Tab-separated table of C-alpha atoms in Angstrom:
chain	number	residue	atom	x	y	z
A	1	MET	CA	-14.431	8.485	8.932
A	2	LYS	CA	-9.853	8.726	9.366
A	3	VAL	CA	-7.859	6.806	6.936
A	4	THR	CA	-3.977	5.711	7.220
A	5	ALA	CA	-2.829	4.773	4.511
A	6	PRO	CA	-4.739	5.249	0.496
A	7	PHE	CA	-6.158	2.787	-1.447
A	8	GLU	CA	-4.914	-0.726	-1.741
A	9	PRO	CA	-7.337	-2.055	-4.482
A	10	ALA	CA	-6.624	-6.860	-4.655
A	11	LEU	CA	-7.450	-8.251	-8.201
A	12	CYS	CA	-7.917	-11.968	-7.428
A	13	ALA	CA	-5.527	-14.285	-10.028
A	14	HIS	CA	-6.162	-17.668	-11.630
A	15	ASP	CA	-2.661	-18.428	-12.685
A	16	PHE	CA	-0.609	-15.761	-9.953
A	17	GLY	CA	3.361	-16.076	-10.895
A	18	ARG	CA	1.379	-15.029	-14.521
A	19	MET	CA	-0.190	-11.994	-12.958
A	20	LEU	CA	3.167	-11.250	-10.405
A	21	ARG	CA	5.200	-11.707	-13.768
A	22	PHE	CA	2.860	-9.180	-16.556
A	23	TYR	CA	2.829	-6.171	-13.161
A	24	THR	CA	6.322	-6.658	-12.199
A	25	GLU	CA	8.150	-7.693	-15.598
A	26	VAL	CA	5.580	-5.574	-17.620
A	27	LEU	CA	4.271	-2.420	-15.645
A	28	GLY	CA	7.420	-1.525	-13.404
A	29	MET	CA	5.841	-2.925	-9.946
A	30	SER	CA	7.840	-3.748	-7.406
A	31	VAL	CA	6.730	-6.280	-4.953
A	32	PHE	CA	6.502	-4.660	-1.473
A	33	SER	CA	6.133	-8.432	0.135
A	34	ILE	CA	4.618	-12.755	-0.872
A	35	ASP	CA	3.094	-13.974	2.253
A	36	ASP	CA	1.240	-16.930	3.059
A	37	ILE	CA	-2.192	-16.768	4.577
A	38	GLY	CA	-3.131	-20.143	5.722
A	39	GLU	CA	-6.946	-21.510	5.790
A	40	SER	CA	-7.888	-20.792	8.726
A	41	ALA	CA	-7.020	-17.017	9.138
A	42	SER	CA	-8.324	-16.944	5.254
A	43	VAL	CA	-11.457	-18.907	6.955
A	44	ALA	CA	-12.778	-16.391	10.055
A	45	ALA	CA	-11.906	-12.889	8.205
A	46	ARG	CA	-14.424	-14.301	5.183
A	47	LEU	CA	-11.560	-14.630	2.352
A	48	SER	CA	-11.963	-17.936	0.825
A	49	PRO	CA	-12.663	-21.124	1.513
A	50	GLY	CA	-8.618	-22.749	1.877
A	51	ALA	CA	-5.217	-20.488	2.289
A	52	TYR	CA	-4.748	-18.337	-0.521
A	53	ARG	CA	-0.986	-16.227	-1.751
A	54	ILE	CA	-1.145	-12.785	-1.201
A	55	ALA	CA	1.730	-10.140	-2.863
A	56	ARG	CA	1.581	-6.849	-1.867
A	57	LEU	CA	2.936	-4.333	-5.299
A	58	GLU	CA	4.280	-0.925	-5.413
A	59	THR	CA	4.180	1.704	-8.396
A	60	GLN	CA	7.081	4.549	-7.960
A	61	GLY	CA	4.855	6.651	-6.708
A	62	GLY	CA	3.298	4.472	-3.556
A	63	ASP	CA	0.180	3.663	-4.950
A	64	ARG	CA	-0.228	0.007	-3.851
A	65	LEU	CA	-1.567	-2.950	-5.409
A	66	LYS	CA	-2.579	-6.617	-4.247
A	67	LEU	CA	-2.854	-9.390	-6.200
A	68	VAL	CA	-4.201	-12.759	-4.400
A	69	ALA	CA	-4.529	-15.962	-5.361
A	70	PRO	CA	-7.058	-18.373	-3.622
A	71	LYS	CA	-6.564	-22.490	-3.394
A	72	HIS	CA	-10.029	-23.055	-4.651
A	73	PRO	CA	-9.920	-19.803	-8.324
A	74	PRO	CA	-12.810	-17.897	-8.274
A	75	GLN	CA	-14.806	-18.214	-10.997
A	76	SER	CA	-13.376	-16.484	-15.090
A	77	GLN	CA	-14.971	-13.603	-15.637
A	78	PRO	CA	-15.013	-12.803	-19.720
A	79	ALA	CA	-13.250	-10.963	-21.649
A	80	ARG	CA	-15.623	-7.206	-22.715
A	81	GLN	CA	-15.576	-5.392	-24.980
A	82	TRP	CA	-16.419	-2.187	-22.789
A	83	ALA	CA	-14.796	-1.205	-19.994
A	84	MET	CA	-18.251	-0.417	-17.907
A	85	GLU	CA	-19.443	-3.481	-18.598
A	86	ARG	CA	-19.997	-4.875	-15.376
A	87	GLY	CA	-21.217	-3.953	-11.714
A	88	GLY	CA	-18.589	-3.076	-9.541
A	89	PHE	CA	-14.867	-1.680	-10.659
A	90	ALA	CA	-14.550	-2.069	-13.324
A	91	TYR	CA	-10.518	-1.330	-14.315
A	92	LEU	CA	-8.032	0.458	-12.636
A	93	THR	CA	-6.008	3.346	-13.364
A	94	PHE	CA	-2.351	4.307	-14.061
A	95	ILE	CA	-1.397	7.886	-13.808
A	96	VAL	CA	1.761	8.589	-15.938
A	97	PRO	CA	4.769	11.142	-17.160
A	98	ASP	CA	4.801	9.198	-20.453
A	99	LEU	CA	1.610	7.985	-21.783
A	100	HIS	CA	3.273	6.696	-25.531
A	101	ALA	CA	6.526	5.552	-23.833
A	102	VAL	CA	4.017	3.069	-22.193
A	103	MET	CA	2.573	1.651	-24.899
A	104	VAL	CA	5.353	1.576	-27.022
A	105	ALA	CA	5.458	-1.203	-23.192
A	106	LEU	CA	3.218	-3.589	-23.166
A	107	LYS	CA	2.694	-4.039	-27.391
A	108	ALA	CA	6.341	-5.038	-27.051
A	109	ALA	CA	5.251	-7.661	-24.357
A	110	GLY	CA	2.521	-8.782	-26.167
A	111	MET	CA	-1.091	-7.234	-24.986
A	112	THR	CA	-3.914	-4.730	-27.844
A	113	PHE	CA	-5.432	-1.969	-26.564
A	114	PRO	CA	-9.193	-2.301	-27.242
A	115	THR	CA	-9.348	1.664	-27.313
A	116	GLY	CA	-6.546	1.462	-30.593
A	117	GLU	CA	-3.712	2.036	-31.214
A	118	GLN	CA	-2.393	4.739	-31.430
A	119	PRO	CA	-3.767	6.564	-27.062
A	120	VAL	CA	-6.893	8.700	-27.416
A	121	ALA	CA	-6.596	12.117	-26.258
A	122	PHE	CA	-9.982	11.797	-24.021
A	123	ARG	CA	-10.690	15.776	-23.593
A	124	ALA	CA	-7.828	19.033	-23.585
A	125	GLY	CA	-3.845	18.387	-21.630
A	126	VAL	CA	-5.887	14.316	-21.205
A	127	GLU	CA	-4.373	11.413	-23.495
A	128	LEU	CA	-5.639	8.046	-22.697
A	129	PHE	CA	-5.640	4.501	-23.396
A	130	PHE	CA	-7.404	1.193	-22.269
A	131	ALA	CA	-5.262	-2.396	-22.523
A	132	CYS	CA	-6.412	-5.552	-20.521
A	133	ASP	CA	-3.371	-7.595	-17.685
A	134	PRO	CA	-3.366	-11.320	-19.172
A	135	GLU	CA	-6.517	-12.356	-17.701
A	136	GLY	CA	-8.498	-9.565	-18.779
A	137	ASN	CA	-8.791	-6.705	-16.034
A	138	CYS	CA	-9.058	-3.985	-17.672
A	139	LEU	CA	-6.435	-1.231	-16.915
A	140	GLU	CA	-6.665	2.347	-17.958
A	141	PHE	CA	-2.600	4.281	-18.607
A	142	VAL	CA	-2.955	8.016	-18.658
A	143	GLN	CA	-1.265	10.886	-18.819
A	144	ARG	CA	-2.321	14.820	-17.542
A	145	ASN	CA	-0.875	18.506	-18.393
A	146	ASP	CA	-2.487	19.341	-15.462
A	147	LEU	CA	-1.526	16.800	-12.632
A	148	ALA	CA	-0.623	19.331	-9.864
A	149	THR	CA	-4.171	20.917	-9.678
A	150	TYR	CA	-5.707	17.025	-10.315
A	151	ARG	CA	-3.596	14.964	-7.539
A	152	PRO	CA	-1.782	18.245	-5.571
A	153	THR	CA	-0.204	15.652	-3.760
A	154	ALA	CA	1.246	12.898	-6.419
A	155	PRO	CA	5.157	13.002	-6.923
A	156	ALA	CA	6.799	15.764	-8.454
A	157	LYS	CA	7.997	14.721	-12.677
A	158	ASP	CA	11.269	13.963	-13.080
């Protein structure tokens, strides 16, 4: 299979405004577009039994995340102790140049960290921590010293 663009995972939100503020104001993603999709298109595509709103968000590195809010909200999932405690997509990973600065910003926004108040030295040259967005979706933040070999096509650090 050949793809023409990177993956665009979608998060289904209960509170669209709250989640949009978190991903834009706290994590610094920009809004690429916001659209309202009608019921007929939604039903035909087997996305939802009603209309929905979708925001396409983008990181400085060009990664995209879709935030979707159906007219009939999804079932809530309880917060989990372990990132890989449920099937399917377990967490989103953000690879960042300054892990400590991200943690400070998230602490200021009231976030808590299941991995503790300091990043975890995961292995040589890799530090990480986990946090949850306002609706309990698990987010991983990673700083890698070997980014050029791990992701050779990633944009260079400023």
